[in-house]
Short mmCIF file of C-alpha atoms and ligand atoms in Angstrom, two decimals:
data_model
loop_
_atom_site.label_atom_id
_atom_site.label_comp_id
_atom_site.label_asym_id
_atom_site.label_seq_id
_atom_site.Cartn_x
_atom_site.Cartn_y
_atom_site.Cartn_z
CA MET A 1 27.18 -13.60 8.37
CA THR A 2 23.46 -14.20 8.87
CA ALA A 3 20.91 -13.10 6.28
CA THR A 4 19.78 -10.38 8.68
CA GLU A 5 23.32 -9.04 9.04
CA THR A 6 23.85 -9.13 5.29
CA ALA A 7 20.58 -7.28 4.68
CA ARG A 8 21.51 -4.73 7.28
CA ARG A 9 24.92 -4.14 5.78
CA VAL A 10 23.56 -3.80 2.23
CA LEU A 11 20.92 -1.32 3.36
CA GLU A 12 23.39 0.68 5.43
CA GLY A 13 25.66 0.99 2.42
CA SER A 14 22.91 2.00 0.02
CA SER A 15 22.73 5.51 -1.34
CA ARG A 16 19.44 5.23 -3.23
CA ALA A 17 16.97 2.65 -2.01
CA VAL A 18 13.47 1.90 -3.15
CA VAL A 19 11.06 0.14 -0.79
CA LEU A 20 8.08 -1.75 -2.22
CA THR A 21 5.43 -2.82 0.29
CA GLY A 22 2.27 -4.91 0.10
CA ALA A 23 -0.49 -6.04 2.40
CA GLY A 24 1.88 -8.18 4.49
CA VAL A 25 3.49 -5.07 6.01
CA SER A 26 0.14 -4.21 7.58
CA ALA A 27 -0.76 -7.77 8.61
CA GLU A 28 0.68 -7.38 12.10
CA SER A 29 -1.48 -4.28 12.58
CA GLY A 30 -4.50 -6.56 12.16
CA ILE A 31 -5.40 -5.70 8.57
CA PRO A 32 -6.19 -8.77 6.47
CA THR A 33 -4.05 -9.46 3.40
CA PHE A 34 -5.68 -10.37 0.05
CA ARG A 35 -4.35 -13.85 -0.64
CA GLY A 36 -3.53 -16.76 1.64
CA ASP A 37 -5.67 -18.61 4.17
CA ASP A 38 -7.09 -15.53 5.91
CA GLY A 39 -6.99 -13.32 2.84
CA LEU A 40 -9.83 -11.00 1.84
CA TRP A 41 -10.16 -12.62 -1.57
CA ARG A 42 -11.08 -15.93 0.08
CA ASP A 43 -14.22 -14.47 1.65
CA TYR A 44 -15.13 -11.86 -0.95
CA ARG A 45 -15.30 -12.06 -4.70
CA PRO A 46 -13.22 -9.30 -6.27
CA GLU A 47 -15.50 -9.02 -9.28
CA GLU A 48 -18.47 -8.25 -6.99
CA LEU A 49 -16.65 -5.56 -5.07
CA ALA A 50 -13.54 -4.24 -6.75
CA THR A 51 -14.41 -3.58 -10.37
CA PRO A 52 -15.99 -0.62 -12.19
CA ALA A 53 -18.81 -2.95 -13.29
CA ALA A 54 -19.52 -3.90 -9.67
CA PHE A 55 -19.79 -0.22 -8.72
CA ALA A 56 -22.08 0.52 -11.67
CA ARG A 57 -24.27 -2.46 -10.69
CA ASP A 58 -24.46 -1.88 -6.94
CA PRO A 59 -22.63 1.20 -5.64
CA ARG A 60 -24.19 0.78 -2.20
CA LEU A 61 -22.70 -2.70 -1.76
CA VAL A 62 -19.28 -1.53 -2.91
CA TRP A 63 -19.37 1.48 -0.57
CA GLU A 64 -20.46 -0.79 2.28
CA TRP A 65 -17.38 -2.93 1.76
CA TYR A 66 -15.04 0.04 1.51
CA SER A 67 -16.64 1.63 4.61
CA TRP A 68 -15.92 -1.56 6.48
CA ARG A 69 -12.34 -1.55 5.26
CA ARG A 70 -11.91 2.11 6.23
CA GLN A 71 -13.23 1.33 9.70
CA THR A 72 -10.92 -1.70 10.04
CA VAL A 73 -7.92 0.43 9.12
CA SER A 74 -8.99 3.29 11.40
CA ASP A 75 -9.17 0.86 14.31
CA CYS A 76 -5.56 -0.29 13.68
CA ASP A 77 -2.22 1.34 14.38
CA PRO A 78 1.10 1.28 12.53
CA ASN A 79 3.19 -1.71 13.63
CA PRO A 80 6.96 -1.95 14.20
CA ALA A 81 7.52 -2.55 10.46
CA HIS A 82 5.82 0.72 9.42
CA LEU A 83 7.65 2.55 12.20
CA ALA A 84 11.04 1.09 11.25
CA ILE A 85 10.57 2.13 7.60
CA ALA A 86 9.42 5.59 8.69
CA ARG A 87 12.40 6.12 11.03
CA TRP A 88 14.77 4.97 8.32
CA MET A 89 13.18 7.40 5.83
CA LEU A 90 13.56 10.21 8.33
CA HIS A 91 17.33 9.74 8.27
CA ARG A 92 17.49 8.89 4.58
CA PRO A 93 15.94 11.61 2.42
CA GLU A 94 16.76 9.68 -0.75
CA VAL A 95 14.68 6.58 0.14
CA LEU A 96 11.63 6.16 -2.09
CA LEU A 97 8.62 4.38 -0.61
CA VAL A 98 6.26 2.71 -3.08
CA THR A 99 3.26 0.89 -1.69
CA GLN A 100 0.43 -1.19 -3.07
CA ASN A 101 -1.50 -0.63 0.15
CA VAL A 102 -4.56 1.57 0.26
CA ASP A 103 -4.41 1.93 4.06
CA ASP A 104 -2.80 4.97 5.65
CA LEU A 105 -0.42 3.21 8.04
CA HIS A 106 2.83 4.27 6.33
CA LEU A 107 1.62 7.87 6.48
CA ARG A 108 0.61 7.60 10.13
CA ALA A 109 3.98 6.04 10.97
CA LEU A 110 5.82 8.86 9.17
CA ARG A 111 3.78 11.42 11.09
CA ALA A 112 4.42 9.62 14.37
CA VAL A 113 8.19 9.46 13.99
CA SER A 114 8.55 12.99 12.61
CA GLY A 115 6.23 14.50 15.23
CA GLU A 116 4.05 16.05 12.53
CA SER A 117 0.41 16.04 13.45
CA ASP A 118 -1.04 17.59 10.30
CA ARG A 119 -2.52 15.66 7.44
CA GLU A 120 0.57 15.22 5.27
CA THR A 121 4.27 14.86 5.95
CA ASP A 122 6.76 16.25 3.47
CA ARG A 123 7.82 12.70 2.55
CA GLU A 124 5.87 11.44 -0.39
CA ILE A 125 4.54 7.90 -0.57
CA LEU A 126 3.85 6.56 -4.05
CA ARG A 127 0.52 4.78 -3.59
CA LEU A 128 0.23 2.71 -6.72
CA HIS A 129 -3.24 1.37 -5.92
CA GLY A 130 -4.75 4.55 -4.49
CA SER A 131 -6.10 5.31 -1.05
CA LEU A 132 -9.09 4.23 1.03
CA PHE A 133 -9.25 7.78 2.33
CA ARG A 134 -9.66 9.54 -1.00
CA VAL A 135 -12.62 9.68 -3.36
CA ARG A 136 -12.92 10.32 -7.08
CA CYS A 137 -15.98 11.45 -9.02
CA THR A 138 -17.45 8.91 -11.45
CA GLY A 139 -18.54 11.84 -13.63
CA CYS A 140 -15.90 14.57 -13.76
CA ALA A 141 -13.03 12.58 -12.12
CA HIS A 142 -12.51 15.29 -9.48
CA GLY A 143 -10.52 13.71 -6.61
CA ALA A 144 -10.27 14.74 -2.96
CA PRO A 145 -9.36 13.41 0.50
CA HIS A 146 -12.40 11.89 2.21
CA ARG A 147 -12.49 10.54 5.75
CA GLU A 148 -16.06 11.17 6.77
CA PRO A 149 -18.22 8.13 7.50
CA VAL A 150 -20.27 7.05 4.48
CA GLU A 151 -23.97 6.45 5.03
CA VAL A 152 -24.65 3.22 3.13
CA ARG A 153 -28.40 2.97 3.80
CA ASP A 154 -29.32 3.25 0.12
CA GLU A 155 -28.01 4.78 -3.08
CA SER A 156 -29.40 8.23 -2.27
CA SER A 157 -27.29 8.43 0.89
CA LEU A 158 -23.96 7.79 -0.90
CA PRO A 159 -21.48 10.66 -1.27
CA ARG A 160 -21.81 12.87 -4.35
CA CYS A 161 -19.45 15.19 -6.15
CA PRO A 162 -19.62 18.80 -4.93
CA ARG A 163 -18.94 19.93 -8.50
CA CYS A 164 -21.20 17.80 -10.70
CA GLU A 165 -23.41 15.80 -8.32
CA GLU A 166 -22.39 12.42 -9.78
CA LEU A 167 -21.57 9.57 -7.39
CA LEU A 168 -18.18 9.60 -5.71
CA ARG A 169 -16.26 6.32 -5.62
CA PRO A 170 -13.29 5.18 -3.56
CA ASP A 171 -10.08 6.43 -5.24
CA VAL A 172 -8.54 2.99 -5.48
CA VAL A 173 -7.43 0.97 -8.48
CA TRP A 174 -9.93 -1.75 -9.30
CA PHE A 175 -9.48 -4.90 -11.36
CA GLY A 176 -9.36 -4.02 -15.03
CA GLU A 177 -8.26 -0.44 -14.36
CA SER A 178 -4.90 1.12 -15.14
CA LEU A 179 -2.58 2.58 -12.56
CA ASP A 180 -1.93 6.31 -12.61
CA ARG A 181 0.65 6.60 -15.38
CA ASP A 182 2.72 9.34 -13.74
CA LEU A 183 2.89 7.53 -10.40
CA LEU A 184 3.92 4.29 -12.04
CA GLU A 185 6.58 6.02 -14.12
CA ARG A 186 8.02 7.69 -11.04
CA ALA A 187 8.09 4.36 -9.21
CA LEU A 188 9.82 2.64 -12.11
CA THR A 189 12.32 5.48 -12.50
CA GLY A 190 13.08 5.15 -8.79
CA ALA A 191 13.52 1.41 -9.31
CA ARG A 192 15.91 1.89 -12.24
CA GLU A 193 18.01 4.36 -10.26
CA ALA A 194 18.05 2.35 -7.01
CA ASP A 195 21.06 0.50 -5.69
CA VAL A 196 18.89 -1.53 -3.30
CA CYS A 197 15.28 -2.65 -3.52
CA LEU A 198 13.63 -3.76 -0.28
CA VAL A 199 10.46 -5.75 -0.98
CA VAL A 200 8.23 -6.28 2.04
CA GLY A 201 5.03 -8.28 2.46
CA THR A 202 3.84 -8.64 -1.09
CA SER A 203 2.93 -11.79 -2.99
CA ALA A 204 4.44 -9.99 -6.01
CA VAL A 205 1.82 -11.42 -8.34
CA VAL A 206 -0.01 -8.23 -9.23
CA GLN A 207 1.43 -6.31 -12.17
CA PRO A 208 2.65 -3.74 -12.88
CA ALA A 209 3.31 -3.06 -9.17
CA ALA A 210 5.52 -6.14 -8.77
CA SER A 211 7.69 -4.98 -11.64
CA VAL A 212 9.17 -2.31 -9.35
CA ALA A 213 11.19 -5.18 -7.83
CA THR A 214 12.14 -6.85 -11.10
CA VAL A 215 13.03 -3.58 -12.85
CA ALA A 216 15.27 -2.58 -9.93
CA LYS A 217 17.01 -5.93 -9.98
CA GLN A 218 17.48 -5.89 -13.76
CA ALA A 219 18.95 -2.39 -13.50
CA GLY A 220 21.55 -3.63 -11.03
CA ALA A 221 20.05 -3.13 -7.58
CA SER A 222 20.46 -5.66 -4.79
CA LEU A 223 17.12 -7.20 -3.93
CA ILE A 224 16.15 -7.90 -0.32
CA GLU A 225 12.88 -9.65 0.35
CA VAL A 226 11.08 -9.78 3.70
CA ASN A 227 8.23 -12.28 3.58
CA PRO A 228 7.50 -15.47 5.57
CA GLU A 229 6.55 -17.13 2.24
CA GLU A 230 8.34 -17.53 -1.06
CA THR A 231 7.11 -15.37 -3.92
CA PRO A 232 7.84 -15.05 -7.64
CA VAL A 233 10.64 -12.57 -6.85
CA SER A 234 12.33 -14.84 -4.29
CA ASP A 235 14.55 -16.42 -6.93
CA LEU A 236 15.89 -12.98 -7.83
CA ALA A 237 16.55 -11.95 -4.24
CA ASP A 238 20.10 -11.45 -3.02
CA VAL A 239 18.85 -11.78 0.55
CA SER A 240 15.61 -13.42 1.68
CA LEU A 241 14.38 -12.89 5.21
CA ARG A 242 11.68 -15.43 5.89
CA SER A 243 10.14 -13.60 8.80
CA ALA A 244 7.34 -11.27 9.68
CA ALA A 245 8.06 -7.67 8.70
CA GLY A 246 7.48 -6.38 12.23
CA GLU A 247 10.15 -8.73 13.53
CA ALA A 248 12.73 -8.30 10.78
CA LEU A 249 12.61 -4.61 9.91
CA PRO A 250 13.38 -3.00 13.29
CA THR A 251 16.64 -5.00 13.31
CA VAL A 252 17.47 -4.60 9.65
CA LEU A 253 16.71 -0.88 9.44
CA GLY A 254 17.24 0.20 13.04
CA PRO A 255 20.21 2.00 14.56
CA SER A 256 23.29 -0.13 15.14
CA ASP A 257 24.01 -1.29 18.70
CA GLY A 258 27.59 -0.18 18.74
P1 OAD B 301 -1.22 -10.36 -0.92
O1 OAD B 301 -2.34 -10.67 0.01
O2 OAD B 301 -1.30 -10.87 -2.30
O3 OAD B 301 0.15 -10.87 -0.30
C1 OAD B 301 0.51 -10.60 1.01
C2 OAD B 301 1.92 -11.11 1.21
O4 OAD B 301 2.32 -10.74 2.52
C3 OAD B 301 2.05 -12.62 1.11
O5 OAD B 301 3.15 -12.95 0.27
C4 OAD B 301 2.33 -13.06 2.55
O6 OAD B 301 3.21 -14.20 2.62
C5 OAD B 301 3.00 -11.83 3.11
N1 OAD B 301 2.88 -11.65 4.56
C6 OAD B 301 1.86 -12.05 5.39
N2 OAD B 301 2.11 -11.67 6.65
C7 OAD B 301 3.30 -11.01 6.63
C8 OAD B 301 4.09 -10.36 7.62
N3 OAD B 301 3.70 -10.29 8.91
N4 OAD B 301 5.27 -9.79 7.24
C9 OAD B 301 5.68 -9.84 5.94
N5 OAD B 301 4.97 -10.43 4.96
C10 OAD B 301 3.79 -11.00 5.29
O7 OAD B 301 -1.05 -8.75 -0.90
P2 OAD B 301 -0.34 -7.82 -1.98
O8 OAD B 301 0.87 -8.44 -2.52
O9 OAD B 301 -0.22 -6.49 -1.36
O10 OAD B 301 -4.65 -4.73 -5.36
O11 OAD B 301 -1.45 -7.78 -3.09
C11 OAD B 301 -1.24 -7.00 -4.22
C12 OAD B 301 -2.53 -6.40 -4.67
O12 OAD B 301 -3.51 -7.42 -4.84
C13 OAD B 301 -3.18 -5.46 -3.67
O13 OAD B 301 -2.63 -4.15 -3.70
C14 OAD B 301 -4.60 -5.47 -4.13
C15 OAD B 301 -4.80 -6.95 -4.36
O14 OAD B 301 -5.76 -7.26 -5.30
C16 OAD B 301 -5.66 -3.90 -5.60
O15 OAD B 301 -6.56 -3.74 -4.81
C17 OAD B 301 -5.54 -3.20 -6.90
#
């Protein structure tokens, strides 16, 4: 049996799967990953853009970068990997999707396959690192969806909290910040209860997100990895598919031919 057939069989037989995705699942949509030759962190210094200190120092610069990333994502569409995961979730109410991605492509794929046009679908996505399309107040911590273009001319044009007038920031997890405790706990509970963990397009080097895969494996789940490159979780994987997510997932998660 090929690795693809094995992965397909394991996933078909699962009754409680957890899916962990990273930037690689969106790569074929045209969104740059973080590490690797074309990765964002090669051209930009995280400490100048993705830390609380960077925002305190130069909120305009940080907003300019996040506005660019929002625009990049808005110009892209879900790819066959997002769509395959979304279709699978539609037929599998028990599947838990945990993502490190701050783009909205999983959500848009879920909407597309379920025919729902409104803002949310009833399937929850655990977004461990937040969302490009939400903001949080630097003063009172009030959070809200935010899709409007941000005017990055100078600090006075940046968005402000409707409640307390302090600056709003992107609601994403920056270096040195903790993940939302409740979200992380729900992801790890899902991992402990899973019989299969499908890990797609992550370098698996950022903790605690990567521990979703290791916790699932330690608790007895089969681990399936889809990534053209080896990662720190490759040694733990029961099945490794060394291909692009958009090529592998439609076959692995799609309806059977027969
Ligand atoms: P990385 O950029 O670290 O890793 C992307 C992974 O995707 C690599 O292992 C690639 O080999 C793989 N990859 C590339 N193209 C692929 C494709 N077409 N199909 C499948 N896999 C592919 O991105 P993440 O692991 O998501 O955190 O990074 C984790 C976190 O680091 C991000 O959430 C972000 C970053 O700093 C925060 O912003 C908090």
